[in-house]
XYZ file of C-alpha atoms in Angstrom:
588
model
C 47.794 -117.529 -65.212
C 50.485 -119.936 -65.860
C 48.889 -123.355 -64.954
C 52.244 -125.200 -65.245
C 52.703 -123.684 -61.774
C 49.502 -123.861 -59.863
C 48.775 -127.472 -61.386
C 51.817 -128.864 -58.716
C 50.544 -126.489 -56.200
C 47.679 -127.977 -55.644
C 48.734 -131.265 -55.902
C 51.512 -130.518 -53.778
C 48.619 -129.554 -50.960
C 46.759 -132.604 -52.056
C 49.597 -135.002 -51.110
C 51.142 -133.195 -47.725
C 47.187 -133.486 -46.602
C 46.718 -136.660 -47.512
C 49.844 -137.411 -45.325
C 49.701 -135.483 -42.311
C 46.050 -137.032 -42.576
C 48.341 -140.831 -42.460
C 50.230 -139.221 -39.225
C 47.044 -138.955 -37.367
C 45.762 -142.784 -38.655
C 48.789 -143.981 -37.281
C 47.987 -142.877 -33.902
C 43.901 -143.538 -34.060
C 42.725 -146.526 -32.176
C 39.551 -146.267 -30.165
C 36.289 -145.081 -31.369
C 37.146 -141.857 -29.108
C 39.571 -141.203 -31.389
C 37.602 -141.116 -34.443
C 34.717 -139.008 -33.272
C 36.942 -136.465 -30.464
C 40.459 -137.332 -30.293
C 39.869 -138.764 -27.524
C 39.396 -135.427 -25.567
C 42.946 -134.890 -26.006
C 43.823 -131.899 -27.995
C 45.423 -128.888 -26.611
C 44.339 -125.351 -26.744
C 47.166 -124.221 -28.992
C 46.745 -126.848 -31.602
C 42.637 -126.929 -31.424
C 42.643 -123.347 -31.659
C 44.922 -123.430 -35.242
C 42.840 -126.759 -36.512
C 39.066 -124.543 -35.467
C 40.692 -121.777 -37.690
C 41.996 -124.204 -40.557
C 38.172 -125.555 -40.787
C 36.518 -122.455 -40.155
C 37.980 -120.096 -42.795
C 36.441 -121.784 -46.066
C 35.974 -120.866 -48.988
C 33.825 -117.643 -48.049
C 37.061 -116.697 -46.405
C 39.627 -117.260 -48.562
C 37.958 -116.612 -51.577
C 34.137 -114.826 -51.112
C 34.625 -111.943 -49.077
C 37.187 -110.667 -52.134
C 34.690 -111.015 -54.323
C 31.928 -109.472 -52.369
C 34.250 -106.556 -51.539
C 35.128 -106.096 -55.361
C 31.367 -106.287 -56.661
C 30.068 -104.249 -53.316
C 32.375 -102.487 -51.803
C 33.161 -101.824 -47.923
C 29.964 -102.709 -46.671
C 30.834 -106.508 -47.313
C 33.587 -106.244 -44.672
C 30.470 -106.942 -42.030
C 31.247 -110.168 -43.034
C 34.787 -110.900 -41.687
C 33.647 -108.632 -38.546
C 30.603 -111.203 -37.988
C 32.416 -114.382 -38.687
C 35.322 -113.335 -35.979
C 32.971 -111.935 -33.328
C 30.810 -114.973 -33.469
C 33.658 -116.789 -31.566
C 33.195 -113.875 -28.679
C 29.626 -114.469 -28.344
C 30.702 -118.426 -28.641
C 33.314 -117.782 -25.687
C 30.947 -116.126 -23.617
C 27.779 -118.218 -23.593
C 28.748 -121.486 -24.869
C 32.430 -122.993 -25.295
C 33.259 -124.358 -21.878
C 29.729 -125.466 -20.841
C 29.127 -127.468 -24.229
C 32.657 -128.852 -23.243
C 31.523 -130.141 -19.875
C 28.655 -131.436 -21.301
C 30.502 -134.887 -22.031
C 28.642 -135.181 -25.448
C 29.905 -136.463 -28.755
C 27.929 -133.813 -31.344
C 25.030 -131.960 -31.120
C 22.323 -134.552 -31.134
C 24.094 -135.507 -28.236
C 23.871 -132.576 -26.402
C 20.518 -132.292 -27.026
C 19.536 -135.658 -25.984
C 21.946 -135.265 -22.535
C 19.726 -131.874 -21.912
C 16.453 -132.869 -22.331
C 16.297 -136.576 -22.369
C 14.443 -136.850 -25.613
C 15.163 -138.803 -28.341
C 12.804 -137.161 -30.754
C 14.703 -133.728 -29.827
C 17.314 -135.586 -30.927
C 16.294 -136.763 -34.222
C 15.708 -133.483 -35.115
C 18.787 -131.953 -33.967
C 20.523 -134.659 -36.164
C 18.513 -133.263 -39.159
C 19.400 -129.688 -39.153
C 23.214 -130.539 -38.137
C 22.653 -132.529 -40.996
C 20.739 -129.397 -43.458
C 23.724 -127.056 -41.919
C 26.459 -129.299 -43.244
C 25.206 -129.684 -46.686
C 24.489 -126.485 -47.000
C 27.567 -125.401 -45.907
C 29.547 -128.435 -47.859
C 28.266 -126.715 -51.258
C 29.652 -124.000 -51.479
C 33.553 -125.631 -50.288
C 32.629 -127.863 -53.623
C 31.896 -125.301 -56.355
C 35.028 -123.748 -54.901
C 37.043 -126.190 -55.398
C 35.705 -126.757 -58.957
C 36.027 -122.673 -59.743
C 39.739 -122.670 -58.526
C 40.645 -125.561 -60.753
C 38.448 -123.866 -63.664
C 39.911 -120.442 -63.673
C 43.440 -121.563 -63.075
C 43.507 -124.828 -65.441
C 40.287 -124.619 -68.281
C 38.895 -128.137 -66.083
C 35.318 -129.021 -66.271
C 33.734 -126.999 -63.305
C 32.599 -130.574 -61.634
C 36.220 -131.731 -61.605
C 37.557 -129.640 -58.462
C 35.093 -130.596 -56.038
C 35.163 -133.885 -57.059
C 38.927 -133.963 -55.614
C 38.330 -132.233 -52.421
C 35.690 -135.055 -52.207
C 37.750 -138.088 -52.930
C 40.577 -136.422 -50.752
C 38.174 -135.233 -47.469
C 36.728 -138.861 -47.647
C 39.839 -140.609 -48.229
C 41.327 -138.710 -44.878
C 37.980 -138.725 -42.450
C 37.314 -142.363 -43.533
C 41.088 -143.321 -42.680
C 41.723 -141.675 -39.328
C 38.462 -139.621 -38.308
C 39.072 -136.910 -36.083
C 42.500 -137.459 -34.901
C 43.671 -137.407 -38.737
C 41.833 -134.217 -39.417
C 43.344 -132.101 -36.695
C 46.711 -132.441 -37.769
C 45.374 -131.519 -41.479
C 43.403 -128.445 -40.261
C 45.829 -127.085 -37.869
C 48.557 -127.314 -41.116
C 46.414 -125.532 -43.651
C 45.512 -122.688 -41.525
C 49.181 -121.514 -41.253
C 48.831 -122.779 -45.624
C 46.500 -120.174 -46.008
C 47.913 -117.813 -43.954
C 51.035 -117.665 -45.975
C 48.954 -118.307 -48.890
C 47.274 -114.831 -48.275
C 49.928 -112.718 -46.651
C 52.874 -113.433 -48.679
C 51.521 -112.561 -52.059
C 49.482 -109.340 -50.610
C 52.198 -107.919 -49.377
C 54.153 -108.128 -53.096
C 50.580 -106.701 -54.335
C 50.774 -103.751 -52.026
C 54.261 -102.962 -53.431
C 52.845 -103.447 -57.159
C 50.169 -100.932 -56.072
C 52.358 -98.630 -54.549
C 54.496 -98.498 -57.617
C 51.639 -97.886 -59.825
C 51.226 -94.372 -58.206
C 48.919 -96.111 -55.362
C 45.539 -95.024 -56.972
C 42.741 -94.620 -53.953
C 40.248 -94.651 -56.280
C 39.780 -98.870 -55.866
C 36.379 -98.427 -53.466
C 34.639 -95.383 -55.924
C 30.794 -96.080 -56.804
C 30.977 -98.075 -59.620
C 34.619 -98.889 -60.076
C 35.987 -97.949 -63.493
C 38.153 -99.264 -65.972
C 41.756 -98.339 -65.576
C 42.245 -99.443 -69.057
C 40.733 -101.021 -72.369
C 39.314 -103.954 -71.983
C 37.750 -106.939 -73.419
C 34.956 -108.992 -72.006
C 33.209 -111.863 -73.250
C 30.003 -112.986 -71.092
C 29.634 -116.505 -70.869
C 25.668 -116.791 -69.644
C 22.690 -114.628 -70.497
C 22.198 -111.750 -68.712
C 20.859 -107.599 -68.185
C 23.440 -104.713 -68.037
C 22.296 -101.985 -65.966
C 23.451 -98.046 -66.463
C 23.680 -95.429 -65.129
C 23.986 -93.027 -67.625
C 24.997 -93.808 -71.151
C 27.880 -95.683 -72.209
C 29.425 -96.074 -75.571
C 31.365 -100.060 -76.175
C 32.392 -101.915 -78.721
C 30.148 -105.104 -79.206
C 30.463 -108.487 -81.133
C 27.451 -110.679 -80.254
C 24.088 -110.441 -79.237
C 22.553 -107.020 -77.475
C 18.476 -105.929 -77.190
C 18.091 -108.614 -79.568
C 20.061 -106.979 -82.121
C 23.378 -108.750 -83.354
C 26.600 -106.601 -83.942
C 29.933 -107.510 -85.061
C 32.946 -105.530 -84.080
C 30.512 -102.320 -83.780
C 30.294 -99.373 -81.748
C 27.084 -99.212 -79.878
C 25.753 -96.562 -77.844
C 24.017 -97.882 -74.640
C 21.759 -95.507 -73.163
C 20.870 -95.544 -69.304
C 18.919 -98.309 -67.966
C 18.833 -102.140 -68.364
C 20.268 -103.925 -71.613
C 20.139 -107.786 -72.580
C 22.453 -109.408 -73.193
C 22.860 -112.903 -75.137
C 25.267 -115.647 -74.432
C 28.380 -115.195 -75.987
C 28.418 -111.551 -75.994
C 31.864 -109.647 -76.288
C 32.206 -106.058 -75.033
C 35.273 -103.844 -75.354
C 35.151 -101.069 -72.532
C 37.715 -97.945 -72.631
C 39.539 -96.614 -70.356
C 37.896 -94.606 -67.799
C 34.453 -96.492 -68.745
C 32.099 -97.526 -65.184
C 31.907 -100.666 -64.497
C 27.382 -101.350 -65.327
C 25.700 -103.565 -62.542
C 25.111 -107.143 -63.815
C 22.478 -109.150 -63.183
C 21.289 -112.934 -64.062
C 18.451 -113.065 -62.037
C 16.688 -113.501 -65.477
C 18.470 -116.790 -66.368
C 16.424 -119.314 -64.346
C 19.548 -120.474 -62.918
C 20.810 -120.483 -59.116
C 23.783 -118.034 -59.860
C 22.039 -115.056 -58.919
C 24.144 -113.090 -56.020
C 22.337 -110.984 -53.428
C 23.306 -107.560 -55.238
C 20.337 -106.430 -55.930
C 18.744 -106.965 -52.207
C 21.486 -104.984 -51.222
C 20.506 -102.268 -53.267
C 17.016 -101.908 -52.384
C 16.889 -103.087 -48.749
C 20.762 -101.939 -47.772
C 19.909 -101.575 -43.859
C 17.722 -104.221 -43.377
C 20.224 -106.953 -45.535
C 23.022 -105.426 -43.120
C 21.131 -106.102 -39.891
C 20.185 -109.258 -40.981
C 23.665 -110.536 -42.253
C 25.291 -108.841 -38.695
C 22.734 -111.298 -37.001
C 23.352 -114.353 -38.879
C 27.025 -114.108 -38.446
C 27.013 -113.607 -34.817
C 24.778 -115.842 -33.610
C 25.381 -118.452 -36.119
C 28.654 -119.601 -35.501
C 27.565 -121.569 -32.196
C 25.359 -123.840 -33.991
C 27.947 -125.161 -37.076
C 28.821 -128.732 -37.086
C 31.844 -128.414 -37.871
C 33.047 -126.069 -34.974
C 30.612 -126.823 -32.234
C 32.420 -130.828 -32.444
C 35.728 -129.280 -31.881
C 34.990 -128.130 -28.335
C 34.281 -131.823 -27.543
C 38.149 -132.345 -27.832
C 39.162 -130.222 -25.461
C 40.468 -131.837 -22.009
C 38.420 -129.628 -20.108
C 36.219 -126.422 -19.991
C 39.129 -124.214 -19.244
C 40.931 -125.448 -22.272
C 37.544 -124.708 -24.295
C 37.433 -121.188 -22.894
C 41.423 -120.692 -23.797
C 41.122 -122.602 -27.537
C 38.158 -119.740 -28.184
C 40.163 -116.905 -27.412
C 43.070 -118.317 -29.135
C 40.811 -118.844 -31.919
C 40.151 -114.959 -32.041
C 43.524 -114.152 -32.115
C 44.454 -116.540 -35.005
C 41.222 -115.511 -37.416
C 41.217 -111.993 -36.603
C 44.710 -111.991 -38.307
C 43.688 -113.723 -41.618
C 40.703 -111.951 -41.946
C 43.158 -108.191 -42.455
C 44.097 -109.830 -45.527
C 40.410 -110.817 -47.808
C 39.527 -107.723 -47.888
C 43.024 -106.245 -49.334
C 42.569 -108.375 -52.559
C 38.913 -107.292 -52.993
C 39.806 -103.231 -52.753
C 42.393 -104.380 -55.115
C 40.251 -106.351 -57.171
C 38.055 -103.282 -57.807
C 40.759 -101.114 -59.177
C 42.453 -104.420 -61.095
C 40.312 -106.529 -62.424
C 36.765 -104.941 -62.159
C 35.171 -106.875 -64.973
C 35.146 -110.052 -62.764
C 31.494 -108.457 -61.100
C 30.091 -108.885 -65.079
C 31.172 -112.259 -65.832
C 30.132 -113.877 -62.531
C 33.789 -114.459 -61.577
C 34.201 -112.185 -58.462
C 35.544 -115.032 -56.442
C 38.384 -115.847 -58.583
C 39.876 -111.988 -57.463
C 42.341 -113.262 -55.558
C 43.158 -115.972 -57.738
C 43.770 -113.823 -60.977
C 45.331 -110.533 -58.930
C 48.924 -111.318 -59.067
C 48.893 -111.949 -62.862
C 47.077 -108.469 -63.421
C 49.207 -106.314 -61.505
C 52.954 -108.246 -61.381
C 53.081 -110.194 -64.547
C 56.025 -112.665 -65.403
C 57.265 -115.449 -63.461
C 57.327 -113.795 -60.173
C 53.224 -113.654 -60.600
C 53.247 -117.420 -61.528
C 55.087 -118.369 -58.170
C 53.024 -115.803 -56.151
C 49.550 -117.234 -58.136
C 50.653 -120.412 -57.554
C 51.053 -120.258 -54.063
C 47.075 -118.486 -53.650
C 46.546 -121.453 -55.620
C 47.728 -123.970 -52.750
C 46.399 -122.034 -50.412
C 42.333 -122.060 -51.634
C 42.523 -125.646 -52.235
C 43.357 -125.793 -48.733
C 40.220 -124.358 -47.890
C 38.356 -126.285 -49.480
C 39.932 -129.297 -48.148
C 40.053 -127.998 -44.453
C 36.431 -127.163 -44.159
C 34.849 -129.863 -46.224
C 36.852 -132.038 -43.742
C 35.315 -130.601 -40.425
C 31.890 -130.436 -42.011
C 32.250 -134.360 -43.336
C 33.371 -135.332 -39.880
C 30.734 -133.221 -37.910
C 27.833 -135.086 -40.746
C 29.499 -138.727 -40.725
C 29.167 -138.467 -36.864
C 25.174 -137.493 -36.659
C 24.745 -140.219 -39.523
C 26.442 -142.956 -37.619
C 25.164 -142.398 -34.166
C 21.606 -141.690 -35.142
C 20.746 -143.072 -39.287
C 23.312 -146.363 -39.349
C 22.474 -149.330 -37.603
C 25.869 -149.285 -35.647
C 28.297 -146.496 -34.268
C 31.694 -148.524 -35.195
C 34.142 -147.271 -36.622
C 33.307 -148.938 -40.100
C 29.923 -147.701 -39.782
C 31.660 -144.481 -39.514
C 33.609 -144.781 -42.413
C 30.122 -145.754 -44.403
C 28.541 -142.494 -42.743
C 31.996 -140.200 -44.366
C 30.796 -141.475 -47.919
C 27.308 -140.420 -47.325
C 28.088 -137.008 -45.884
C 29.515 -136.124 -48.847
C 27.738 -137.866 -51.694
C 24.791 -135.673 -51.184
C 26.827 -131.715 -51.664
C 29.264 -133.471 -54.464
C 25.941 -134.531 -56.146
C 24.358 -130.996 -55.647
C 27.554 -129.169 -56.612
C 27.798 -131.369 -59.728
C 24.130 -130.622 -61.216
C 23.374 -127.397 -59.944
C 25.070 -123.924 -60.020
C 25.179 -121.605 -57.021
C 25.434 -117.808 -55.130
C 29.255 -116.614 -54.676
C 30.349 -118.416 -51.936
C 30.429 -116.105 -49.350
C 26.644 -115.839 -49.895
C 26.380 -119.729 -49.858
C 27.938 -119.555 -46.627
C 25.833 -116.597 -45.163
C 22.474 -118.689 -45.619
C 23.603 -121.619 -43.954
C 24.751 -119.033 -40.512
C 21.352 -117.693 -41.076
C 19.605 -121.944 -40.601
C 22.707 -122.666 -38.117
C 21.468 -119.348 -36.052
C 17.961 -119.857 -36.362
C 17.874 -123.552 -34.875
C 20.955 -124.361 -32.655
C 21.421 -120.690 -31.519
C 17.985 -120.953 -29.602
C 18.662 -124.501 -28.418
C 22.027 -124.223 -26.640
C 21.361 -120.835 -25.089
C 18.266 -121.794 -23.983
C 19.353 -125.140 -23.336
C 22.856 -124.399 -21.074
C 21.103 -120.959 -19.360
C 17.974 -121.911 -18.413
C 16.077 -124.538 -16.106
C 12.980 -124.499 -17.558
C 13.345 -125.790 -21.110
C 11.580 -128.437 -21.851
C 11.663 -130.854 -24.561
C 8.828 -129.686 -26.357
C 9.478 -126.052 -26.296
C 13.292 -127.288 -27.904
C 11.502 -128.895 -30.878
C 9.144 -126.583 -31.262
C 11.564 -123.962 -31.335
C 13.884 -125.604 -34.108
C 10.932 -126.882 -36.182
C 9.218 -123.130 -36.415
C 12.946 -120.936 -36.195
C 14.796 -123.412 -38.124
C 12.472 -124.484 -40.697
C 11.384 -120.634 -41.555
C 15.037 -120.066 -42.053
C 15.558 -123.629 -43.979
C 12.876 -122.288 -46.127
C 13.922 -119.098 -47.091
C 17.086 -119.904 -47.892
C 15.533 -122.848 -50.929
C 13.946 -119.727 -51.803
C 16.508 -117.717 -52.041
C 18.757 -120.190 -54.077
C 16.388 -120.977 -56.440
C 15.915 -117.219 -57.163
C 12.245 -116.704 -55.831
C 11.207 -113.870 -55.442
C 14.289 -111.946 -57.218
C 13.671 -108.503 -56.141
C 11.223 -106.668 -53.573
C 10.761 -106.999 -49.549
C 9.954 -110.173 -49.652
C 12.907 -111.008 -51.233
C 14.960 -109.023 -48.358
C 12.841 -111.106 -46.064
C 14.049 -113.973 -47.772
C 17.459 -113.862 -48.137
C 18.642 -112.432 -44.743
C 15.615 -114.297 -42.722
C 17.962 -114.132 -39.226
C 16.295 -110.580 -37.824
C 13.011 -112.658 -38.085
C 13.735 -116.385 -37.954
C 16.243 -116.283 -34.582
C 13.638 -114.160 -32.411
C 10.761 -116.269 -33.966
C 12.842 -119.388 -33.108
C 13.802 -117.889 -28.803
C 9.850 -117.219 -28.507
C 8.507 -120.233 -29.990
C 11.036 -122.018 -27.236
C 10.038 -119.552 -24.740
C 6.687 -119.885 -24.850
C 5.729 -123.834 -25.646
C 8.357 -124.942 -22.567
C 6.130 -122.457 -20.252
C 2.987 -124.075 -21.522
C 4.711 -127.548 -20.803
C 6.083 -126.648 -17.667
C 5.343 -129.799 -16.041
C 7.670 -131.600 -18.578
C 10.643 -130.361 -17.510
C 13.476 -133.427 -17.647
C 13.956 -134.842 -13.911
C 17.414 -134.081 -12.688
C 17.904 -130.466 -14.878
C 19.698 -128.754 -11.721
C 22.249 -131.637 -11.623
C 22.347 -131.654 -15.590
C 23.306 -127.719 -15.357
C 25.779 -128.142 -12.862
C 27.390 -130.214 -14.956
C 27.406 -127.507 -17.619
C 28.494 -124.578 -15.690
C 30.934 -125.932 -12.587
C 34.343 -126.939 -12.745
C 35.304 -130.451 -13.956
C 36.772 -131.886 -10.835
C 33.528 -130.430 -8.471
C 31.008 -132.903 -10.794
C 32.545 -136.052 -10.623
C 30.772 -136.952 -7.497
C 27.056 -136.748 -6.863
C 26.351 -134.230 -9.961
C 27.580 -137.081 -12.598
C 25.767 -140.025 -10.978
C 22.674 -137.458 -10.792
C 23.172 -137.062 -14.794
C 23.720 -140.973 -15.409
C 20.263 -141.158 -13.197
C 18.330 -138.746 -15.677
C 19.724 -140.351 -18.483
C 19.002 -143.797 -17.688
C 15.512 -142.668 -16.355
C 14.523 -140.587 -19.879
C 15.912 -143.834 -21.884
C 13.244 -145.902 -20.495
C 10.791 -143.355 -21.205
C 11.876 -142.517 -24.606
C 8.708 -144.689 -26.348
C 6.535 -141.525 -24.821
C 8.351 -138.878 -27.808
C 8.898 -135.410 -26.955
């Protein structure tokens, strides 16, 4: 690809973020502003800023690659990320609205009247951001690798200086403007160039052969294998290798493979024919944390399913980054109609991923052996339209990913910088604020920096599976039913949460590799969410007695219309609040 054109793409997006980020600073004032607009922001443009942080880099660039490496099965993804908003609609948007908190600690702490419930709800929004900031980082620094031969550090060291530049300046007010702009970005981004792709395709003879098990080669090609790793076959396969195979080195030789698994050195060149299968790769061997969830998929295909369908779903309620944005609504009826807008507006991008993976497969199938899956939709145009036209159309996929990554990593900064200010820093000012922005991110940029990672649409998956596992439990529970106490809501994030937290540090640094308990691992939601619900369940019925004075008002709040709670319900709520304050020395 022809960096002279993507180069001033993305620093095109750089600059109009950085000032429709100065648009919003100009109209930032109060500390309202900085942490919720001021509970300002209208359906229609919460609903397009939601989407413009929501669809990261899993979205834009992830479910392409898992598509081309897995095939159709991987479109459970898109399908769980968009009907997580329903379930969001349903049991959570407009109460969490009425709730009158800031972020999730302070929902929490308004429920239950417990600051130790509190603390801990500011760790895992905490976990869940970093977690989820990681993967918007490598990103970044894979985009800016493939297209322009930069170090892979250097990418997600922009979206940081760029995200903290914009939170810092004008906090949440800034960032809606920015979000709302690059999801219509990527929109474009996506559609425009798909549709010349589909023409490409259809004057190629339109193959249907792009989702057959393994993809093939559609022509001779030449790939060099830039970490250690194991081909596995089929059946046997004849190549032509330079470099490095079962220990034996070849130059320029044909080599007959036969089936099973081969090694293969760093370096490595293999020249596959025409009509050749694409082998299974895998670097679980390497020691490094760039293994993808393949090979689970493989061996536990129903159970990794089940548990990814459940992670998605349920996750979605309990992310920073999109829980905050329902605190900026006016009202509970403009939470309810920002969700379904919401629906509308992802539902639409998310026809589009899955286009450039089926495509990938037939395209550019090597991408699955050198660990490059996500950069699919990246590369696409160049394979299949060629000449200046691909420039402009790779150019403008270009602008569009960065603008993931700077969308997301904005909403998950803000969401981070919030918890950090109201419950780590000594003050909630705005310039402790601005301190708590540089800490949000320092963490992830440091972790994206010294570590590799899963494709990012796996990333992404693990932290749904934590966000599911702790918040999921908490605000159901916590908006639906009267006897939660504060207890049974630490208990139940400590045990759900943690389990979760757990297996996914397994998962990324590669432990077990292969087996159940590696399934168990990597998709923990069919066992960490239910363990999480009972563990609430049952501690808050063995501590009935400490249910929080003044719930009944507190859920009134939650669940009646804006204008009936003014009265008695919101001095009832003050009451509690006051009355748990003085108690807090007592913990949970």
């Amino acid at each position: 690809m022809n960096e002279n054109y993507s180069v001033p793409a993305v620093a095109l997006v750089v600059v109009a973020t950085v000032l429709v980020g100065a648009f919003g600073l100009r109209i930032s004032r109060t500390t309202s502003d900085f942490y919720v607009a001021s509970r300002t922001v209208g359906p229609r443009l919460n609903a397009a800023a939601i989407s413009g942080e929501y669809l990261s880099a899993a979205s834009f660039l992830g479910i392409a690659g898992l598509v081309l490496v897995q095939g159709p099965d991987m479109l459970w993804y898109p399908v769980g990320y968009t009907a997580g908003y329903l379930v969001l609609l349903l049991f959570v948007a407009a109460p969490l609205r009425r709730s009158g908190a800031y972020t999730l600690p302070d929902f929490a702490e308004a429920r239950l009247g417990s600051q130790a419930v509190r603390r801990l709800a500011g760790a895992f929004v905490v976990g869940v951001g970093w977690l989820y900031l990681l993967p918007q980082l490598q990103g970044a620094g894979l985009t800016l690798a493939v297209l322009t031969d930069a170090p892979d550090w250097f990418g997600g060291v922009l979206v940081a200086v760029v995200v903290v530049a914009t939170v810092a300046a004008g906090g949440m007010r800034s960032i809606t403007f920015v979000q709302a702009f690059q999801y219509w970005l990527k929109l474009t981004a996506l559609l425009v160039p798909a549709l010349f792709l589909i023409l490409a395709w259809q004057s190629h003879g339109a193959p249907r052969d792009a989702f057959d098990e393994p993809p093939a080669f559609r022509e001779r090609r030449l790939v060099q294998f830039d970490a250690t790793l194991d081909l596995k076959l089929s059946r046997p396969l004849t190549v032509t290798a330079t470099g490095t195979v079962d220990g034996r080195r070849y130059e320029d030789t044909r080599v007959r493979l036969p089936p099973g698994a081969h090694h293969l050195e760093r370096g490595t060149r293999l020249t596959f024919d025409r009509g050749d299968p694409v082998p299974t790769a895998d670097r679980g061997g390497n020691g490094a944390m760039s293994t993808s969830l393949a090979a689970g998929r493989e061996e536990r295909p129903l159970y990794a399913t089940y548990g990814l369908i459940l992670a998605t779903f349920l996750g979605t309620m309990g992310l920073p980054h999109v829980v905050v944005r329902f605190y900026t609504s006016p009202h509970g009826v403009a939470a309810r109609r920002t969700t379904v807008a919401v629906l509308g507006l992802i539902g639409a991008f998310y026809l589009l991923p899955p286009v450039y993976g089926a495509l990938g497969r037939l395209y550019a199938p090597e991408l699955s052996l050198t660990g490059d899956a996500d950069a699919a939709v990246l590369l696409l145009p160049d394979r299949m339209i060629g000449g200046v036209g691909a420039n402009l159309l790779g150019a403008l996929v270009a602008g569009g990913a960065f603008a993931a990554f700077l969308s997301t990593a904005s909403g998950l900064t803000m969401a981070v910088a919030g918890v950090l200010t109201q419950d780590v820093l000594p003050s909630r000012g705005v310039r402790h604020f601005r301190l708590g922005t540089v800490l949000a991110m320092a963490v992830p940029l440091a972790a994206s920096v010294l570590v590799g990672g899963l494709p990012v649409a796996d990333a992404v998956g693990l932290a749904f599976a934590v966000s599911a596992s702790s918040f999921c439990p908490l605000l159901v529970l916590g908006i639906w039913w009267r006897r939660l106490t504060p207890p049974g809501a630490a208990a139940g994030m400590l045990v759900g949460g943690g389990a979760a937290l757990v297996a996914v540090g397994a998962t990324m640094a590669g432990y077990p590799g292969t087996g159940s308990l590696h399934a168990l691992l990597a998709w923990p939601a069919l066992w960490s969410v239910p363990l999480g619900f009972v563990t609430m369940v049952l501690v808050s019925l063995a501590t009935a007695t400490r249910v929080p004075p003044g719930t009944a008002a507190i859920l009134a709040r939650f669940h009646l219309p804006e204008e009936l709670t003014d009265g008695q319900v919101r001095a009832a709520v003050s009451g509690t609040a006051s009355a748990a304050a003085g108690a807090k020395e007592s913990g949970v």
